[in-house]
mmCIF file of C-alpha atoms and ligand atoms in Angstrom:
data_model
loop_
_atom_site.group_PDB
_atom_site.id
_atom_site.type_symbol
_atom_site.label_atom_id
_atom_site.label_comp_id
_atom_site.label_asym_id
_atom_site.label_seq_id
_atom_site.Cartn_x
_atom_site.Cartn_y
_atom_site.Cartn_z
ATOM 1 C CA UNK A 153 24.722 16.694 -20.134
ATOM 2 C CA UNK A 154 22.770 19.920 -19.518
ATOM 3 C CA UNK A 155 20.683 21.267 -22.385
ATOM 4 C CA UNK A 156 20.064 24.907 -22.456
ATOM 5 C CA UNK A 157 17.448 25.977 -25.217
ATOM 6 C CA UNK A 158 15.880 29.368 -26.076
ATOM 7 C CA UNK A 159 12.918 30.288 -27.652
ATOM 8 C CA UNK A 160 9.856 31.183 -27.702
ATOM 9 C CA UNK A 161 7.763 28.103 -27.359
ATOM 10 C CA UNK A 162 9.654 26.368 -24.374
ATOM 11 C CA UNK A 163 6.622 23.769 -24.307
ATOM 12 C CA UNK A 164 7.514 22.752 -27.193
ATOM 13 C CA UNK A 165 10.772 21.769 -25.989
ATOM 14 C CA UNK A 166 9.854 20.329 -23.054
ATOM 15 C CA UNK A 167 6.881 17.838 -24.576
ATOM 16 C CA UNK A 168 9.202 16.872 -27.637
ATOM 17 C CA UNK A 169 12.089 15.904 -24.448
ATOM 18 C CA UNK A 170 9.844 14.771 -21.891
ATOM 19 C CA UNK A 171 8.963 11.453 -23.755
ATOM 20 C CA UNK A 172 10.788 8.166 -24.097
ATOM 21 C CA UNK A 173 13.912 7.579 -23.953
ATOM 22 C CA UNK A 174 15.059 10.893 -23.325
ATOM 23 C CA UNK A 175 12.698 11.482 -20.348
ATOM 24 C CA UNK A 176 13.631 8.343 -18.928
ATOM 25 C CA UNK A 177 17.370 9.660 -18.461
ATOM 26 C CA UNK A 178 15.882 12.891 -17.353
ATOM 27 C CA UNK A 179 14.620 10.991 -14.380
ATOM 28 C CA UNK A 180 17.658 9.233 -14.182
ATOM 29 C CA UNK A 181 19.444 12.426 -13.838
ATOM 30 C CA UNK A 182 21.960 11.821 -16.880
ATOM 31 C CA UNK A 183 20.297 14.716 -18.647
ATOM 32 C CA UNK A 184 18.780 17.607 -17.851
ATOM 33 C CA UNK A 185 16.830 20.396 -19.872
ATOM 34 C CA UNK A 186 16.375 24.054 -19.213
ATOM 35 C CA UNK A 187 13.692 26.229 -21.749
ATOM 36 C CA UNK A 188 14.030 29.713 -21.389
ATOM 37 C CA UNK A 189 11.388 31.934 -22.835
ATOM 38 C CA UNK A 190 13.274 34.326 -24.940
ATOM 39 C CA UNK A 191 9.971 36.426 -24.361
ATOM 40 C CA UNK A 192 10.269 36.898 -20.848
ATOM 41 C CA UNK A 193 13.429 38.885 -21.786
ATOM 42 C CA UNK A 194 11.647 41.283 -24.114
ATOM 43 C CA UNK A 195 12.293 45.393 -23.299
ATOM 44 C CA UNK A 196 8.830 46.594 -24.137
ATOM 45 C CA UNK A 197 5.949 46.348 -21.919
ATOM 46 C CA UNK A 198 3.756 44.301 -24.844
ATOM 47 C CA UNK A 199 6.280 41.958 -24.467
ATOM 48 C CA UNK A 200 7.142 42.076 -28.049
ATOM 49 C CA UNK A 201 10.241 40.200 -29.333
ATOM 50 C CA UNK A 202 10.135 40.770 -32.827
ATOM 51 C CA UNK A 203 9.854 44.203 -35.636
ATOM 52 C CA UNK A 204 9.501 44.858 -38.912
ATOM 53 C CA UNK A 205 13.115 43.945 -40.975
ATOM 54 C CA UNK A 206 15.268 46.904 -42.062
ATOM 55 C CA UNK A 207 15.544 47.288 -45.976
ATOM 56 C CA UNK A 208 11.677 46.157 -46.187
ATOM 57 C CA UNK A 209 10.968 42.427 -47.259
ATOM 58 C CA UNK A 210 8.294 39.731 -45.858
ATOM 59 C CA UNK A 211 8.069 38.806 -42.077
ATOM 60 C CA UNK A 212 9.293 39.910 -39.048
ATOM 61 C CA UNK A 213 13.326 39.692 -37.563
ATOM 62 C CA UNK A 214 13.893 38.518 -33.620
ATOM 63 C CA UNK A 215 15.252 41.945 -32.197
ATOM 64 C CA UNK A 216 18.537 41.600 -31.258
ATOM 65 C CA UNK A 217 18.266 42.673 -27.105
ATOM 66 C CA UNK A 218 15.523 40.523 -25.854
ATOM 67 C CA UNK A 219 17.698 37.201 -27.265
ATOM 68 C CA UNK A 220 21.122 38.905 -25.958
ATOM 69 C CA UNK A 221 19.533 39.590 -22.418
ATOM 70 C CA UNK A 222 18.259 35.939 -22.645
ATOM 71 C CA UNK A 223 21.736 34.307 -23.068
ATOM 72 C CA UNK A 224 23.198 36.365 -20.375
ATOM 73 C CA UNK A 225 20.698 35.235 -18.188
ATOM 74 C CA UNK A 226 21.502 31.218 -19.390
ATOM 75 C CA UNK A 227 25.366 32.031 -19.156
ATOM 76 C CA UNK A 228 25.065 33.695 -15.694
ATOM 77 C CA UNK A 229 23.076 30.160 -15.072
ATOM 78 C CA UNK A 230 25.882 28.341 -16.590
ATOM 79 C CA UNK A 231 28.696 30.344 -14.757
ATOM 80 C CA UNK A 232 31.340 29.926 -17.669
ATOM 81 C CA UNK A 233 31.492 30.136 -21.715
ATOM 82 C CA UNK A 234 29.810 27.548 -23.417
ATOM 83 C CA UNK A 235 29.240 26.508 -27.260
ATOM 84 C CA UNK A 236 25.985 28.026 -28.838
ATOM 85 C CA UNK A 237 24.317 25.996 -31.297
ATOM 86 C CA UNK A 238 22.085 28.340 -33.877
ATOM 87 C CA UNK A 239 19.706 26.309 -35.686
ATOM 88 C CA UNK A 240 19.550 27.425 -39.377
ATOM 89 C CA UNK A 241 19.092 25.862 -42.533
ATOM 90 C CA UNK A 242 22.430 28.403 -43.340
ATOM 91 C CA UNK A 243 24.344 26.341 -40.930
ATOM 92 C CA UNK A 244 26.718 23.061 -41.030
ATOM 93 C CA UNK A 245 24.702 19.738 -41.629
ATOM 94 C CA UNK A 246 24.159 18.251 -38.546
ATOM 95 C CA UNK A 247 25.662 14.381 -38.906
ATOM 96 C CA UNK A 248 26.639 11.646 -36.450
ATOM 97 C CA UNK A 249 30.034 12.985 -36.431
ATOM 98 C CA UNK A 250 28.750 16.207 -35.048
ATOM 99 C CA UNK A 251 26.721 14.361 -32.668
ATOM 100 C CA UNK A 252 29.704 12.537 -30.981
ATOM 101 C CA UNK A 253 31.705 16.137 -30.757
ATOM 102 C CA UNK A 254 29.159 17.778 -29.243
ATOM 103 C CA UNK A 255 27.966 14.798 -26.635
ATOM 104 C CA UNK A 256 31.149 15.520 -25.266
ATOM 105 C CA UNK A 257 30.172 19.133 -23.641
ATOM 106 C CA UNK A 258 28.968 19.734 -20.206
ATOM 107 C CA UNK A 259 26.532 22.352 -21.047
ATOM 108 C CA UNK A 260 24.841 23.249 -24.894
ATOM 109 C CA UNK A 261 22.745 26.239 -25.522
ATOM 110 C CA UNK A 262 20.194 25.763 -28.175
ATOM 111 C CA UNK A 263 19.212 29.122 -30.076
ATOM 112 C CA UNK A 264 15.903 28.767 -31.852
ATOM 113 C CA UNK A 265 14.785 30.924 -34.467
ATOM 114 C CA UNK A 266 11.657 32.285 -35.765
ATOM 115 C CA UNK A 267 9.950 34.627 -38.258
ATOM 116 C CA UNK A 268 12.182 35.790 -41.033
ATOM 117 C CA UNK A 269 15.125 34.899 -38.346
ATOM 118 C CA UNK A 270 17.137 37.317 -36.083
ATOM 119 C CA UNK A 271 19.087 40.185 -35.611
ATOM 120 C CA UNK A 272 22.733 39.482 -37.561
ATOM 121 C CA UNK A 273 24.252 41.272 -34.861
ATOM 122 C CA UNK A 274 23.218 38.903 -31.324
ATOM 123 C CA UNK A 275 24.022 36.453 -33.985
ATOM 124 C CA UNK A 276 27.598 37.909 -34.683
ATOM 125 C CA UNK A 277 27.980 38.248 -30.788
ATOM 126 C CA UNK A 278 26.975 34.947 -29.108
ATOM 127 C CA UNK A 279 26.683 32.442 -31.976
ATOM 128 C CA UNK A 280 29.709 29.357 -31.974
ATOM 129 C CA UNK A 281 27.786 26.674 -34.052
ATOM 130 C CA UNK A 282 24.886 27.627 -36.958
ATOM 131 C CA UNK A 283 24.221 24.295 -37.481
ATOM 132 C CA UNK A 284 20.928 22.574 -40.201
ATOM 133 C CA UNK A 285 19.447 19.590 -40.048
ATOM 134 C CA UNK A 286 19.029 19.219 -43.727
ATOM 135 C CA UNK A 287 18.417 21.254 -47.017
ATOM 136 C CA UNK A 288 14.879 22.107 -46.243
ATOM 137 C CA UNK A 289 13.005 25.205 -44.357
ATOM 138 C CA UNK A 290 11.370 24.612 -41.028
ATOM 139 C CA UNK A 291 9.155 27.369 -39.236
ATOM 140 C CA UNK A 292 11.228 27.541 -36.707
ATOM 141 C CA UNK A 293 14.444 25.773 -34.634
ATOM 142 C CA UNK A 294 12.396 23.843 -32.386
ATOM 143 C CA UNK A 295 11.940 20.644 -34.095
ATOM 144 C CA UNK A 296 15.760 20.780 -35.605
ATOM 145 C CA UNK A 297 17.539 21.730 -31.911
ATOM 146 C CA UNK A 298 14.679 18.476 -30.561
ATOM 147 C CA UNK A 299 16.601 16.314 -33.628
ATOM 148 C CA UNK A 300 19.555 17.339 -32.463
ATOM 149 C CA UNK A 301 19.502 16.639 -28.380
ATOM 150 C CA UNK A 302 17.904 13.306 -29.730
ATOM 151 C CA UNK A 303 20.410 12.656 -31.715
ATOM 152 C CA UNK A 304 22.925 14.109 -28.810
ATOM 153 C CA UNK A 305 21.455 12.339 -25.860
ATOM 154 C CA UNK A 306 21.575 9.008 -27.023
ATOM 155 C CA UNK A 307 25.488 9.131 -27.324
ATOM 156 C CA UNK A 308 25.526 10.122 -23.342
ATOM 157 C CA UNK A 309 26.650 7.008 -21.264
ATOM 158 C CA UNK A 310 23.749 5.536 -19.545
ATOM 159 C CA UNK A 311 21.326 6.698 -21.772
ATOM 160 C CA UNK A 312 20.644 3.707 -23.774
ATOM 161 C CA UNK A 313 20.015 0.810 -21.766
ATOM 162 C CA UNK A 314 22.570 -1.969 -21.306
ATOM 163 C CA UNK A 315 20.922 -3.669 -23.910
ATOM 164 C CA UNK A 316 20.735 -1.572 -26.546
ATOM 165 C CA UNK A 317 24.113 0.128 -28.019
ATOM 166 C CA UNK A 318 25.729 3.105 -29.784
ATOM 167 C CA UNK A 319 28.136 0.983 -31.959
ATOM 168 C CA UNK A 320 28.004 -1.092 -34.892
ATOM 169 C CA UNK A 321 25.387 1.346 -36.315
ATOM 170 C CA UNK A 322 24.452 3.271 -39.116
ATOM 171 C CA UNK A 323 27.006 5.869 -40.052
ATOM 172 C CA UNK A 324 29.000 4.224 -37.239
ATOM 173 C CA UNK A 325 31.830 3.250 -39.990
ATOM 174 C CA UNK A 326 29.826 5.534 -43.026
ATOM 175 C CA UNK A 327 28.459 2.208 -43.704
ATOM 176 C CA UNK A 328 24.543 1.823 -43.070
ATOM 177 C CA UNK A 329 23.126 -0.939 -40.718
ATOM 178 C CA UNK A 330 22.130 -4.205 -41.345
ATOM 179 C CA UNK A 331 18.254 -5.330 -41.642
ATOM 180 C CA UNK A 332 17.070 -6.669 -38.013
ATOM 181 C CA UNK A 333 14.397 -9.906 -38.117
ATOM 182 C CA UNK A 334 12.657 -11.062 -34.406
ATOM 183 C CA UNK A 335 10.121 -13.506 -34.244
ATOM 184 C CA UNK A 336 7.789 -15.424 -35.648
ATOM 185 C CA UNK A 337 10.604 -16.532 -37.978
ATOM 186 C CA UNK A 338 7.907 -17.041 -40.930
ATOM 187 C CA UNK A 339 5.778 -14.241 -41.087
ATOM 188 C CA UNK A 340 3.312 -13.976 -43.939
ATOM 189 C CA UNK A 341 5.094 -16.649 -45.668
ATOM 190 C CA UNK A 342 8.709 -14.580 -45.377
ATOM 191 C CA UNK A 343 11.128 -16.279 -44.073
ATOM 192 C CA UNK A 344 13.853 -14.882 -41.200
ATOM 193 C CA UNK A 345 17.158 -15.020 -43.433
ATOM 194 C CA UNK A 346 18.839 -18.870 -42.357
ATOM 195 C CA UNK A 347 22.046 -17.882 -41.256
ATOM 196 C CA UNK A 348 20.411 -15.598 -38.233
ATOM 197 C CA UNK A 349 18.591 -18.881 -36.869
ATOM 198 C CA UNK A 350 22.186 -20.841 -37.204
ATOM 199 C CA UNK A 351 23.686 -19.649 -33.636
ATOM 200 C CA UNK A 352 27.122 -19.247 -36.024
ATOM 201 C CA UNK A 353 28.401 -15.732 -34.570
ATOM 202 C CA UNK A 354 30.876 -15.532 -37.089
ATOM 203 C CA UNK A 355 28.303 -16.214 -40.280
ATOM 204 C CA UNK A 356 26.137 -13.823 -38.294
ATOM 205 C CA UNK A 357 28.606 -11.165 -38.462
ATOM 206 C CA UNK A 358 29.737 -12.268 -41.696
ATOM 207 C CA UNK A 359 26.473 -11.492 -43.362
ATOM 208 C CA UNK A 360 25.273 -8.468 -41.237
ATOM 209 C CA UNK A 361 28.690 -6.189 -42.710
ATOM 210 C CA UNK A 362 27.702 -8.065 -46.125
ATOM 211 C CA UNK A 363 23.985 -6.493 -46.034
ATOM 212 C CA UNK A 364 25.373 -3.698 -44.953
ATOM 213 C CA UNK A 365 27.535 -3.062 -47.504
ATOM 214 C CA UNK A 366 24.523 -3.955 -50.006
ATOM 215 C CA UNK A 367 22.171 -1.477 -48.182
ATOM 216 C CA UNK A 368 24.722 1.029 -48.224
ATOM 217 C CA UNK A 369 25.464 0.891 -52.383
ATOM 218 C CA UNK A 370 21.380 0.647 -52.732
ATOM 219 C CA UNK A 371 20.346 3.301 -50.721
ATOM 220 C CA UNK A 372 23.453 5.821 -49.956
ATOM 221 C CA UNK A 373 25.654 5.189 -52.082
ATOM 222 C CA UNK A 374 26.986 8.568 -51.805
ATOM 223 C CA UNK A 375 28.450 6.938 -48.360
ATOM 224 C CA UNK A 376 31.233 4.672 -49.895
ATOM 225 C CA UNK A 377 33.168 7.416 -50.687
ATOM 226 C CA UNK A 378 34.604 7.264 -47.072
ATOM 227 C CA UNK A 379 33.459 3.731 -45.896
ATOM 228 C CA UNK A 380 36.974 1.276 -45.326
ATOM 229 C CA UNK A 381 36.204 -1.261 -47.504
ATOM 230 C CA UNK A 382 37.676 -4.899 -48.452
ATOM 231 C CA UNK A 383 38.613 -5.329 -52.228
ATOM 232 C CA UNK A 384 35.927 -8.178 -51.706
ATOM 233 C CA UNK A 385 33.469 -5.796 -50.172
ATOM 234 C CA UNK A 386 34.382 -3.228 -53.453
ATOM 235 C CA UNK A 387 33.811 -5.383 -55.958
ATOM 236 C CA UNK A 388 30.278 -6.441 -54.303
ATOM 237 C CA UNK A 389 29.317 -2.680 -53.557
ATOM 238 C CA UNK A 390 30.373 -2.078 -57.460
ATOM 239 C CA UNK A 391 28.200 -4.627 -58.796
ATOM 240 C CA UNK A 392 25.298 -3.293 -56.585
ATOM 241 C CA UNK A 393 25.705 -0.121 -58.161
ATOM 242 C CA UNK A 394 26.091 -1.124 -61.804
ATOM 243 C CA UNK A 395 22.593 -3.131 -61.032
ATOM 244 C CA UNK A 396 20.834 -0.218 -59.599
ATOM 245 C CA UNK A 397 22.405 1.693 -62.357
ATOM 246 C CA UNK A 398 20.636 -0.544 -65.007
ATOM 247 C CA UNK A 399 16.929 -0.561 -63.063
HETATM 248 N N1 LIG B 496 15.245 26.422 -39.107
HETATM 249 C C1 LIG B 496 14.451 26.370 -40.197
HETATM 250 N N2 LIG B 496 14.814 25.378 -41.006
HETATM 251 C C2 LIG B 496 15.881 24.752 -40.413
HETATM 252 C C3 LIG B 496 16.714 23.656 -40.759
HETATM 253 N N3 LIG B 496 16.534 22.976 -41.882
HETATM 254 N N4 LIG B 496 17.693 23.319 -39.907
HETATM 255 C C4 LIG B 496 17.891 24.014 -38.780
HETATM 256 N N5 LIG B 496 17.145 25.058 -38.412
HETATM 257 C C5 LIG B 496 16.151 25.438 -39.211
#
């Protein structure tokens, strides 16, 4: 998986990738990142990416040339069409679904925004995917297209180790996932739930898609809608809710 991002703070990028797990596969060669300055595509000699928005209002508007010259430049990189993923809190809300769909792409472009956002018309012209990362304003797509190779990169094969997995997750089944214990198995006088010290796979397993089911009713229970449920695991999720409804 090749990640293609511009903006105008490619550091940014590159520190927020660099790190962890991420970097790891970046050695690895399983991903790879490419931050383009959309700055060193600006058409003025101050280098100036950005003007004052037509109609009047507060802040400034990316121009539209400097980001179209940019994305010809990634494209010609590229050598074919790819998706382009606008961040925007105007967009689709990014979820795991959308994760999985797009881990399945060669190449990405990332667009990143700033200021009071950019020119409608690059937008109009290069734009596949405005995608959010949640009903909230950011100063800028950085940190949401970062969220999103994260959440990306980690659905790559290879990228997690061996050890650790993709399935049997949250969201994996729109349930949440199960509380994890490791040792000491008393710790401050709490005690590792029994059945996890029992070796019994099937109690284990039993009891994780039972606290899962609890977890999900407690804290999203917005989730159920869609989760396939037992008639057993219904009536438990119901009574969850008509508890939390009464706290
Ligand atoms: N840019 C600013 N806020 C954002 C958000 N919530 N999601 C994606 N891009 C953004």
């Amino acid at each position: 998986m090749k990640f293609h991002v511009m903006t105008l703070f490619p550091e940014m990028i590159e520190q927020g990738f660099h790190s962890s797990i991420t970097g790891r596969a970046m050695e690895k060669g399983l991903l790879q990142l490419d931050a383009v300055n959309i700055r060193d595509y600006a058409v003025n000699k101050h280098m100036r990416v950005d003007d004052y928005p037509y109609g009047g209002g507060a802040g400034m508007v990316m121009q539209a040339e400097p980001v179209y010259r940019c994305y010809e430049a990634v494209k010609e990189k590229i050598g074919r069409d790819v998706r382009v993923i606008y961040l925007t809190p105007q967009g689709r809300v990014f979820n795991q679904k959308m994760a999985e769909e797009f881990a399945a792409e060669e190449d990405l472009i990332f667009l990143c925004g700033h200021y009071e956002g950019i020119d409608e018309r690059v937008l109009e012209e290069i734009v596949t995917d405005p995608v959010s990362i949640g009903d909230y304003v950011l100063t800028g797509g950085e940190l949401p297209s970062l969220v999103m190779m994260d959440a990306i990169s980690r659905l790559v094969p290879g990228v997690l180790g061996n050890d650790m997995s993709a399935v049997g997750e949250s969201f994996a089944d729109s349930l949440l996932e199960y509380p994890q214990y490791s040792r000491p198995a008393v710790w401050r006088e709490k005690e590792v739930p029994e059945v996890l010290l029992s070796g019994h796979h099937a109690n284990v397993d039993a009891w994780r898609r039972e606290q899962s089911v609890i977890r999900t009713a407690k804290w999203r229970p917005d989730l159920l809608e869609t989760a396939q449920l037992t008639k057993k695991e219904r009536i438990l999720a119901e009574k969850i809710l008509a508890s939390e409804g009464e706290l």
